[in-house]
XYZ file of C-alpha atoms in Angstrom:
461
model
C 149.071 -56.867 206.773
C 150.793 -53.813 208.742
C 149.817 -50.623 209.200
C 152.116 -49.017 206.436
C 150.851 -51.188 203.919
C 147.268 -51.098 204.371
C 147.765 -47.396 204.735
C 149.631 -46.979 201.270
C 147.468 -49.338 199.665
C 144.183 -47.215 200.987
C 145.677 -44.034 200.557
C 147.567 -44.310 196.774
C 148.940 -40.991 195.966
C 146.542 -38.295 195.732
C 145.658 -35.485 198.328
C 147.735 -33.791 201.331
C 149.484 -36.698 203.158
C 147.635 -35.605 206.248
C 144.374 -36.491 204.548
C 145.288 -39.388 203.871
C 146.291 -40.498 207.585
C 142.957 -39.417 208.415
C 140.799 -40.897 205.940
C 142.920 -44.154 206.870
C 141.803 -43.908 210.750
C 138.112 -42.830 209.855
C 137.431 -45.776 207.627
C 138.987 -48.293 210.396
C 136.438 -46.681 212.616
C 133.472 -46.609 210.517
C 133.993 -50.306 209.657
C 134.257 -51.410 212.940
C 137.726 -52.427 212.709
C 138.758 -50.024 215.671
C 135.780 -50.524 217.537
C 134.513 -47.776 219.846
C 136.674 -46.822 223.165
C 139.293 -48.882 221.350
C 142.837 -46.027 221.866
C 144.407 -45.191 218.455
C 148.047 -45.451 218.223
C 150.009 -42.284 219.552
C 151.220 -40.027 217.820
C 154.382 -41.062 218.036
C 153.761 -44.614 217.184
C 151.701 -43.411 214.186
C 154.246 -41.668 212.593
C 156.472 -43.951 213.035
C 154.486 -47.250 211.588
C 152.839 -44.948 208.951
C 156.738 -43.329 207.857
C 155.265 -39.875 208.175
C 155.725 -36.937 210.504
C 154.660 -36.342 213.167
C 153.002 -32.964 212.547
C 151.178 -34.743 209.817
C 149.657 -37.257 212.515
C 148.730 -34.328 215.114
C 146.597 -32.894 211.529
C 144.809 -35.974 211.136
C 143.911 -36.805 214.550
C 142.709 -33.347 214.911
C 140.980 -33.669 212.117
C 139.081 -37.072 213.173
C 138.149 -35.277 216.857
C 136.771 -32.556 215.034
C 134.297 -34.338 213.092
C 133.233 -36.963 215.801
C 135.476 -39.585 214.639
C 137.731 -39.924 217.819
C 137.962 -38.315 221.519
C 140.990 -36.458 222.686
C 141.492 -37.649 226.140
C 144.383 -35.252 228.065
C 147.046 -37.322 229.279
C 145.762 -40.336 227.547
C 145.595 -39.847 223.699
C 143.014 -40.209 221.498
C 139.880 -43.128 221.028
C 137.610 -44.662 218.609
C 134.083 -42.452 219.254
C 130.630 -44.326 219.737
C 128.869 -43.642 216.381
C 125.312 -43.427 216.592
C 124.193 -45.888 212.859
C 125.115 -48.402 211.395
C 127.926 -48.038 208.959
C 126.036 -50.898 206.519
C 123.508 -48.691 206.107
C 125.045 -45.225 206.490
C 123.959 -43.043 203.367
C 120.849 -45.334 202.509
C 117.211 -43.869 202.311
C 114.492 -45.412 202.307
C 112.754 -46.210 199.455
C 110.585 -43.294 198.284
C 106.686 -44.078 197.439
C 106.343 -44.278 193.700
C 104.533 -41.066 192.287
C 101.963 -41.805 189.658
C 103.195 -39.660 186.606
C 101.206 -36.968 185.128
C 100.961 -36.345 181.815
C 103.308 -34.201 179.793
C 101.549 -30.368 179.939
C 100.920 -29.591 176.550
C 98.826 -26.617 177.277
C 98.970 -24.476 180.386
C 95.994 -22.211 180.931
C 96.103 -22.061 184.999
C 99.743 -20.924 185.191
C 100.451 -16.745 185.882
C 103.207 -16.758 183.243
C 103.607 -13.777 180.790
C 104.162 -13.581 176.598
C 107.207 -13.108 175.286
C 106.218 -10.478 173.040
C 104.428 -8.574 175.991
C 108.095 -7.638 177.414
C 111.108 -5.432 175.523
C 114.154 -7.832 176.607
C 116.498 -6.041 175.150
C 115.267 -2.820 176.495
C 115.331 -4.016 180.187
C 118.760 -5.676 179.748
C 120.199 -2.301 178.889
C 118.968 -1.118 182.006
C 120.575 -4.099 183.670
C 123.912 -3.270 182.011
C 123.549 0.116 183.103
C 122.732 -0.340 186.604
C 125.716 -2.853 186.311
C 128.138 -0.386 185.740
C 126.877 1.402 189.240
C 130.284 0.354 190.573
C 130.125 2.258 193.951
C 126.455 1.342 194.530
C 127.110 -2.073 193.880
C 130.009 -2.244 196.707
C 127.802 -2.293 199.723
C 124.557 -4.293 200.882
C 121.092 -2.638 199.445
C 119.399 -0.730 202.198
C 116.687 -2.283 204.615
C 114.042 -0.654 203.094
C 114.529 -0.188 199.989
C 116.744 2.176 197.201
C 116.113 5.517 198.052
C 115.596 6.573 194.516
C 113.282 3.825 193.815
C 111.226 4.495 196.745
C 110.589 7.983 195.452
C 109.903 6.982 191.621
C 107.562 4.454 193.056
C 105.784 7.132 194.874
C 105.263 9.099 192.169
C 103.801 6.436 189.864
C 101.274 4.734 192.017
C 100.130 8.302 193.254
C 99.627 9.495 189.721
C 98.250 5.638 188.657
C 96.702 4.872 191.721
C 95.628 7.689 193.563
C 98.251 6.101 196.949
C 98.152 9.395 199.183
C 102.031 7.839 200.546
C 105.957 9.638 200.751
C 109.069 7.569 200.049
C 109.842 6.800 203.278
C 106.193 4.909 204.133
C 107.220 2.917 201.391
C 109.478 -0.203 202.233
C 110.512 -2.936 199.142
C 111.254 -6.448 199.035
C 111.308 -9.870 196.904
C 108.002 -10.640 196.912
C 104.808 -10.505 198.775
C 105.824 -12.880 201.226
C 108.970 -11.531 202.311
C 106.984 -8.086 203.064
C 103.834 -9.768 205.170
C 107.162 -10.833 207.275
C 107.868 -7.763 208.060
C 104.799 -6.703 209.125
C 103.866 -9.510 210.955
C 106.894 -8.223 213.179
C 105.198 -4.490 213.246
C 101.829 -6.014 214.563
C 102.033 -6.552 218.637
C 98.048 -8.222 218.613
C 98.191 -11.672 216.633
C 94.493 -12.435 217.285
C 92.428 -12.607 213.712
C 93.493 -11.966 210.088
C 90.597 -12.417 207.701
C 90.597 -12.709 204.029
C 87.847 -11.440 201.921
C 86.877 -12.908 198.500
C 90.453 -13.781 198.693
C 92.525 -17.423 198.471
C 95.683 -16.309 198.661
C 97.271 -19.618 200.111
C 101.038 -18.070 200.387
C 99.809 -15.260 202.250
C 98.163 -16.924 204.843
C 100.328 -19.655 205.651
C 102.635 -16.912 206.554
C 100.250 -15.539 209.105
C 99.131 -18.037 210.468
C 103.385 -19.190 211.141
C 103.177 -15.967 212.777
C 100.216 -16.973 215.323
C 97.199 -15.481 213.332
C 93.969 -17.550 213.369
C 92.545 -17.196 209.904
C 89.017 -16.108 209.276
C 87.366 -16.197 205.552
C 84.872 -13.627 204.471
C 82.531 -13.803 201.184
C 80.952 -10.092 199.840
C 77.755 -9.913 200.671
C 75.893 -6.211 200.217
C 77.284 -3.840 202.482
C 77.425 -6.057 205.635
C 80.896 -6.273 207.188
C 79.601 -6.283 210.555
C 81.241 -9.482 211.065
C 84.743 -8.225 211.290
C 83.631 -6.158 214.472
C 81.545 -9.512 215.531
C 84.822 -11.357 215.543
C 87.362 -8.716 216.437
C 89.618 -9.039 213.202
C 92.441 -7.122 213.701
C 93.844 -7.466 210.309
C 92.068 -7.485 207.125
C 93.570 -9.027 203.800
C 91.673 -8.398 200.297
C 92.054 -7.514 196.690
C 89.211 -4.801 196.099
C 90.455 -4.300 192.680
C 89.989 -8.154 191.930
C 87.562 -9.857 193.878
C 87.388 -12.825 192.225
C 88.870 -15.053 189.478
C 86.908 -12.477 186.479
C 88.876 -9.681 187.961
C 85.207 -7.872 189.733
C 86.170 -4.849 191.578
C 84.356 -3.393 194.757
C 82.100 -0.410 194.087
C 82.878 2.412 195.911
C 79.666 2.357 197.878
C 81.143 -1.088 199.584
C 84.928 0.514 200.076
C 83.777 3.356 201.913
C 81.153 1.261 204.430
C 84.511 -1.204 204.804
C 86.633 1.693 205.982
C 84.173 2.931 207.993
C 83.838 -0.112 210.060
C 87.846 -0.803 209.792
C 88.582 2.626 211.854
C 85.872 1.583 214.208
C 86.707 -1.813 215.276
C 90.620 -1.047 215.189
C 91.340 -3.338 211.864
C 94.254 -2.989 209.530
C 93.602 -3.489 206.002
C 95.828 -4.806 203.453
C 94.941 -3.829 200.257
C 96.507 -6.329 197.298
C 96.525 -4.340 194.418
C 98.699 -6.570 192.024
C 97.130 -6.115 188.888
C 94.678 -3.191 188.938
C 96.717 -1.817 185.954
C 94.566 -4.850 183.822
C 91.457 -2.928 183.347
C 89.927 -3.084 179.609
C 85.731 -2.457 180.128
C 86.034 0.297 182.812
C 88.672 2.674 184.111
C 90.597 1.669 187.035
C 88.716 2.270 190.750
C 90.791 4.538 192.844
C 92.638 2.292 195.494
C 90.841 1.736 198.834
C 94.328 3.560 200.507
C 94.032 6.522 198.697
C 90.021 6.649 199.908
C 91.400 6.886 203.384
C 94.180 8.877 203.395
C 96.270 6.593 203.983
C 95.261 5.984 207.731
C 94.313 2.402 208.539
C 94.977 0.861 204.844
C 98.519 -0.561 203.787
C 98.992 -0.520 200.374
C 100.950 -3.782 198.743
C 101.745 -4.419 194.853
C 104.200 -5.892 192.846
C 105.822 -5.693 189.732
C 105.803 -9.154 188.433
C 102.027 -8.722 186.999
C 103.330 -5.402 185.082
C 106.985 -6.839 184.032
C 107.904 -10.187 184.749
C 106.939 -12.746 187.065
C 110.881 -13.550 187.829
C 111.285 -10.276 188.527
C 110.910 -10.403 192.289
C 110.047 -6.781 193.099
C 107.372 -5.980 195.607
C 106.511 -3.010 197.973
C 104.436 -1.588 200.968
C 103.284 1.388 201.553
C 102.960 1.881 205.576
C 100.331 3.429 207.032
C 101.332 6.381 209.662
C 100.446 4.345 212.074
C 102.895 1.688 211.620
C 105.863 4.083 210.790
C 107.137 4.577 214.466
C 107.119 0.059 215.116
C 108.918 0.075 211.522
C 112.014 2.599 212.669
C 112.398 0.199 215.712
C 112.206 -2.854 213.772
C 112.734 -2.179 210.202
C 116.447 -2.243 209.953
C 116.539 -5.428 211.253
C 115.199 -7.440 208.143
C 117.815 -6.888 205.644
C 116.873 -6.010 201.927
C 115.471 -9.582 200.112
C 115.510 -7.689 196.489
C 118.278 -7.131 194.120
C 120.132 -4.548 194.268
C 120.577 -4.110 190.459
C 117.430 -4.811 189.868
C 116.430 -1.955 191.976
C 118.708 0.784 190.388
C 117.347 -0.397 186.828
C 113.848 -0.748 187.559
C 113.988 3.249 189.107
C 115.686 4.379 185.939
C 113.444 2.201 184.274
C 110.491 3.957 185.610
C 111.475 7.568 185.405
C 111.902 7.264 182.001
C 108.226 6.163 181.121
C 109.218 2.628 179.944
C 106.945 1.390 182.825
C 103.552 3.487 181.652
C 104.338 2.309 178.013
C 104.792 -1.549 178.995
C 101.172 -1.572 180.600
C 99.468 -0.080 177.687
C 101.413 -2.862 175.641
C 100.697 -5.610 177.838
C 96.828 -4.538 177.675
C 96.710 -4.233 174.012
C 98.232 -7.849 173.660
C 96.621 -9.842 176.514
C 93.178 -8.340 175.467
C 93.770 -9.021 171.720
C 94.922 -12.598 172.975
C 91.699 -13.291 175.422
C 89.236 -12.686 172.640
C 91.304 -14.943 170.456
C 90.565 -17.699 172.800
C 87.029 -16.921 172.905
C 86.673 -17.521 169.283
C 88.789 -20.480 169.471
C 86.254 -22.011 172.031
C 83.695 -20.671 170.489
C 84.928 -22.579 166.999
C 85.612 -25.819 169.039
C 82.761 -25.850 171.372
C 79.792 -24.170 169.893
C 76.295 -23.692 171.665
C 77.751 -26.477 173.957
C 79.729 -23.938 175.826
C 79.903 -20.099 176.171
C 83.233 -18.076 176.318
C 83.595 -14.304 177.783
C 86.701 -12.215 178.798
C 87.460 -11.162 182.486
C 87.211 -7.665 183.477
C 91.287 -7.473 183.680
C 91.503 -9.093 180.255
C 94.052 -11.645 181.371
C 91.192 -14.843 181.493
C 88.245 -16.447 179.808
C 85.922 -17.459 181.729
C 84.535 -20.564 179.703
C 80.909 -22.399 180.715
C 79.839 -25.398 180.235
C 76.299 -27.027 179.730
C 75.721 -30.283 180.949
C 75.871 -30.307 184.778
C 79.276 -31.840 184.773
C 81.277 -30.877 188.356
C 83.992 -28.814 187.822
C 86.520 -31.131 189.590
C 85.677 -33.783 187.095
C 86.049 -31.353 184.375
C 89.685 -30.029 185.383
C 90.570 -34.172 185.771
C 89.676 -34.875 182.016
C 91.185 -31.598 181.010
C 94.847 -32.499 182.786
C 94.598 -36.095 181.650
C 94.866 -34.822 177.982
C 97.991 -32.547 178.919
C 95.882 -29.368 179.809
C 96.241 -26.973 183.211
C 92.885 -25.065 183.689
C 91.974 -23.654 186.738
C 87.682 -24.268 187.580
C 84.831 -22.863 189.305
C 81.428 -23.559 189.972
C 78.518 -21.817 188.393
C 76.383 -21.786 190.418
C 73.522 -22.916 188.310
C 74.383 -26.512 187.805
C 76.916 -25.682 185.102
C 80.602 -25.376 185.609
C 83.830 -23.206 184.554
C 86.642 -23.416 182.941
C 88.853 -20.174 183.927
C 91.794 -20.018 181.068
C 94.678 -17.701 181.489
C 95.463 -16.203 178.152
C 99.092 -15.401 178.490
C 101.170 -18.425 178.534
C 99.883 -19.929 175.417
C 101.129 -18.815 172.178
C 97.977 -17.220 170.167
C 98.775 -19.544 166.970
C 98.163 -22.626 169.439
C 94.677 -21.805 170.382
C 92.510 -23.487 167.940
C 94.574 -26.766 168.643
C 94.159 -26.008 172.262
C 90.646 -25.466 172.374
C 89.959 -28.796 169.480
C 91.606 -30.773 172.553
C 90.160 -29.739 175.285
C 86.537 -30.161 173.361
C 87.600 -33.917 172.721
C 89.169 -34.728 176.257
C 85.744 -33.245 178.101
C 83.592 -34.426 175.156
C 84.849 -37.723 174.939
C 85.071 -37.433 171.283
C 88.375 -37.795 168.893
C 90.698 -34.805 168.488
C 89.659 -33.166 165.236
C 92.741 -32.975 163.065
């Protein structure tokens, strides 16, 4: 068959007739049909078998050299390139390991999602629409470090909240924790040690240790944090506001020896305080940054815990000492957080919608956790005993028996229900359930089937 008729037969009628020429060429070369070094027709000869133009040749041989098709030799004309597979196989993949299914989730206790009655939609979405209509705002790329305006309404709130001894411009913004540790991974010139205390944040140290750090991990333990000097830590990472999974907060007694033995072994301390807001049995401790002034402690929150967790709005407040490395190398990281989001969360915020949301959110979570207990209570009895975290988001749930907790969580997901464990340290083992993602009217049938999948008993009805 010639040329022109395989061509027209290929080709039929749709697409620019240049296209066409080309997509002719590249499938004679992926077959093998033009094998490689094998000199395509010229140009002239092409247009002429083909009964197209010129011009429209020159497109598609251009088109073939640029995408590795074909070499352009000067002088010579153009060739059939080596291609590096096998065109048999081209666009195969191997066959992926088969991944045993889990079961559907039927209840999820271990997951940091909110209630839907713990957030005003339509409230926030008028704040949207209003920062929407920010037409001159909206024109130009959000600044490095954050809104201007937001920066200062932050200030205000988590100095009045949180006692943060901070002005706007120590405080720089982004989309999520993460995107902020970047940034100061860039500020730090010693990458030696990071340690986390009481702490598993996994995202936040697999971005250190990208950046060099070695990671050290630190229980409480009294006062003694001589081993930070021991090991020359440079960089400190901790939630002293929730030291562990029930939400325990460091007494001021500890914060104060910790700072003192931060400014003397040179150590930077990053201070988590993402949901010190969630405080229902005591008022909330004054944050370890505003005990120092602000000196060797960076401040870092978020506002996914107080609003929502898709709401990817984070912040830092830098400590003096970091302020002169952050105008050198601050502009460089350009804003990760939306813009919009930014102009309606200030406006938001001045206008006390933020201060009323928490006390909502506390009212509701807390009314939720005890819920739960009594659920557990109801399904479990004496074999078990429920009590509410300090922050009121979680139920700490105990069981008798000696089981390990590992086994527990197993029998738990294999009946369609996410709990996160811990061990009791007595023999026993616990079941930590997060209160918010699970409607309050499904708790009774939540706790009636976790009893059975642990117990090994039926579901009561």
């Amino acid at each position: 068959m010639k040329n022109k008729d395989l061509f027209r037969q290929e080709s039929g009628s749709g697409g620019p007739l240049y296209l066409r020429v080309y997509s002719h060429y590249k499938d004679l070369i992926s077959s093998g049909q033009l094998p490689a070094g094998a000199r395509l027709p010229s140009i002239r000869r092409c247009a002429q078998e083909l009964e197209v133009s010129r011009t429209t040749v020159e497109a598609a041989y251009a088109q073939l050299a640029a995408e590795g098709y074909a070499v352009a030799r000067p002088q010579s004309g153009f060739y059939a390139a080596r291609l590096d597979y096998n065109p048999e196989n081209a666009g195969l993949l191997p066959k992926p390991h088969s991944i045993p299914k889990k079961p559907p989730l039927r209840f999820d206790f271990a997951s940091a999602s909110v209630d839907a009655e713990s957030f005003d939609f339509a409230l926030w979405r008028r704040y949207i629409k209003s920062a929407l209509r920010a037409d001159q705002r909206l024109l130009s790329y959000g600044e490095p470090q954050g809104e201007p305006d937001l920066r200062a309404a932050i200030c205000g709130y988590v100095a009045q909240s949180r006692n943060v001894v901070c002005s706007p411009e120590q405080i720089v913004i982004g989309a999520g924790v993460q995107s902020l540790l970047h940034i100061l991974c860039a500020l730090l010139g010693n990458r030696s040690s990071a340690g986390f205390w009481n702490n598993s944040f996994a995202q936040g140290q697999a971005v250190l240790e990208d950046h060099g750090f070695s990671i050290r991990h630190y229980r409480q333990a009294a006062d003694d944090f001589s081993a930070l000097e021991r090991d020359g830590v440079r960089l400190l990472y901790l939630s002293p506001s929730h030291m562990d999974a029930m939400g325990s907060v460091m007494p001021v007694s500890q914060r104060l020896r910790l700072l003192e033995v931060a400014r003397r072994a040179g150590c930077l301390v990053v201070e988590d305080d993402y949901d010190s807001e969630f405080r229902y049995f005591t008022h909330p401790v004054p944050s370890l940054q505003g005990l120092d002034g602000g000196r060797s402690v960076l401040y870092m929150a978020t506002f996914s815990k107080l609003l929502l967790p898709s709401l990817r709005l984070s912040f830092m407040v830098l400590p003096s000492s970091l302020m002169d490395a952050y105008k050198q190398r601050g502009g460089l990281y350009n804003q990760t957080a939306s813009k919009a989001e930014q102009i309606a969360l200030c406006q938001f915020i001045r206008d006390g919608h933020l201060a009323a949301q928490i006390r909502k959110a506390r009212k509701l979570y807390m009314g939720k956790s005890r819920a739960l207990c009594e659920a557990a209570g109801l399904a479990f009895g004496p074999q078990a005993q429920a009590e509410v975290c300090a922050s009121g988001l979680m139920v700490r749930l105990t069981l008798s028996g000696g089981e390990p907790a590992l086994a527990l969580q197993q029998k738990a997901q294999q009946a369609g229900i996410a709990v996160r464990v811990e061990s009791a340290g007595d023999g026993n083992a616990s079941l930590l359930l997060a209160s918010t993602g699970v409607p309050a009217d499904s708790f009774r049938e939540a706790m009636r089937a976790l009893q059975a999948a642990i117990c090994g008993t039926p579901e009561a009805p």
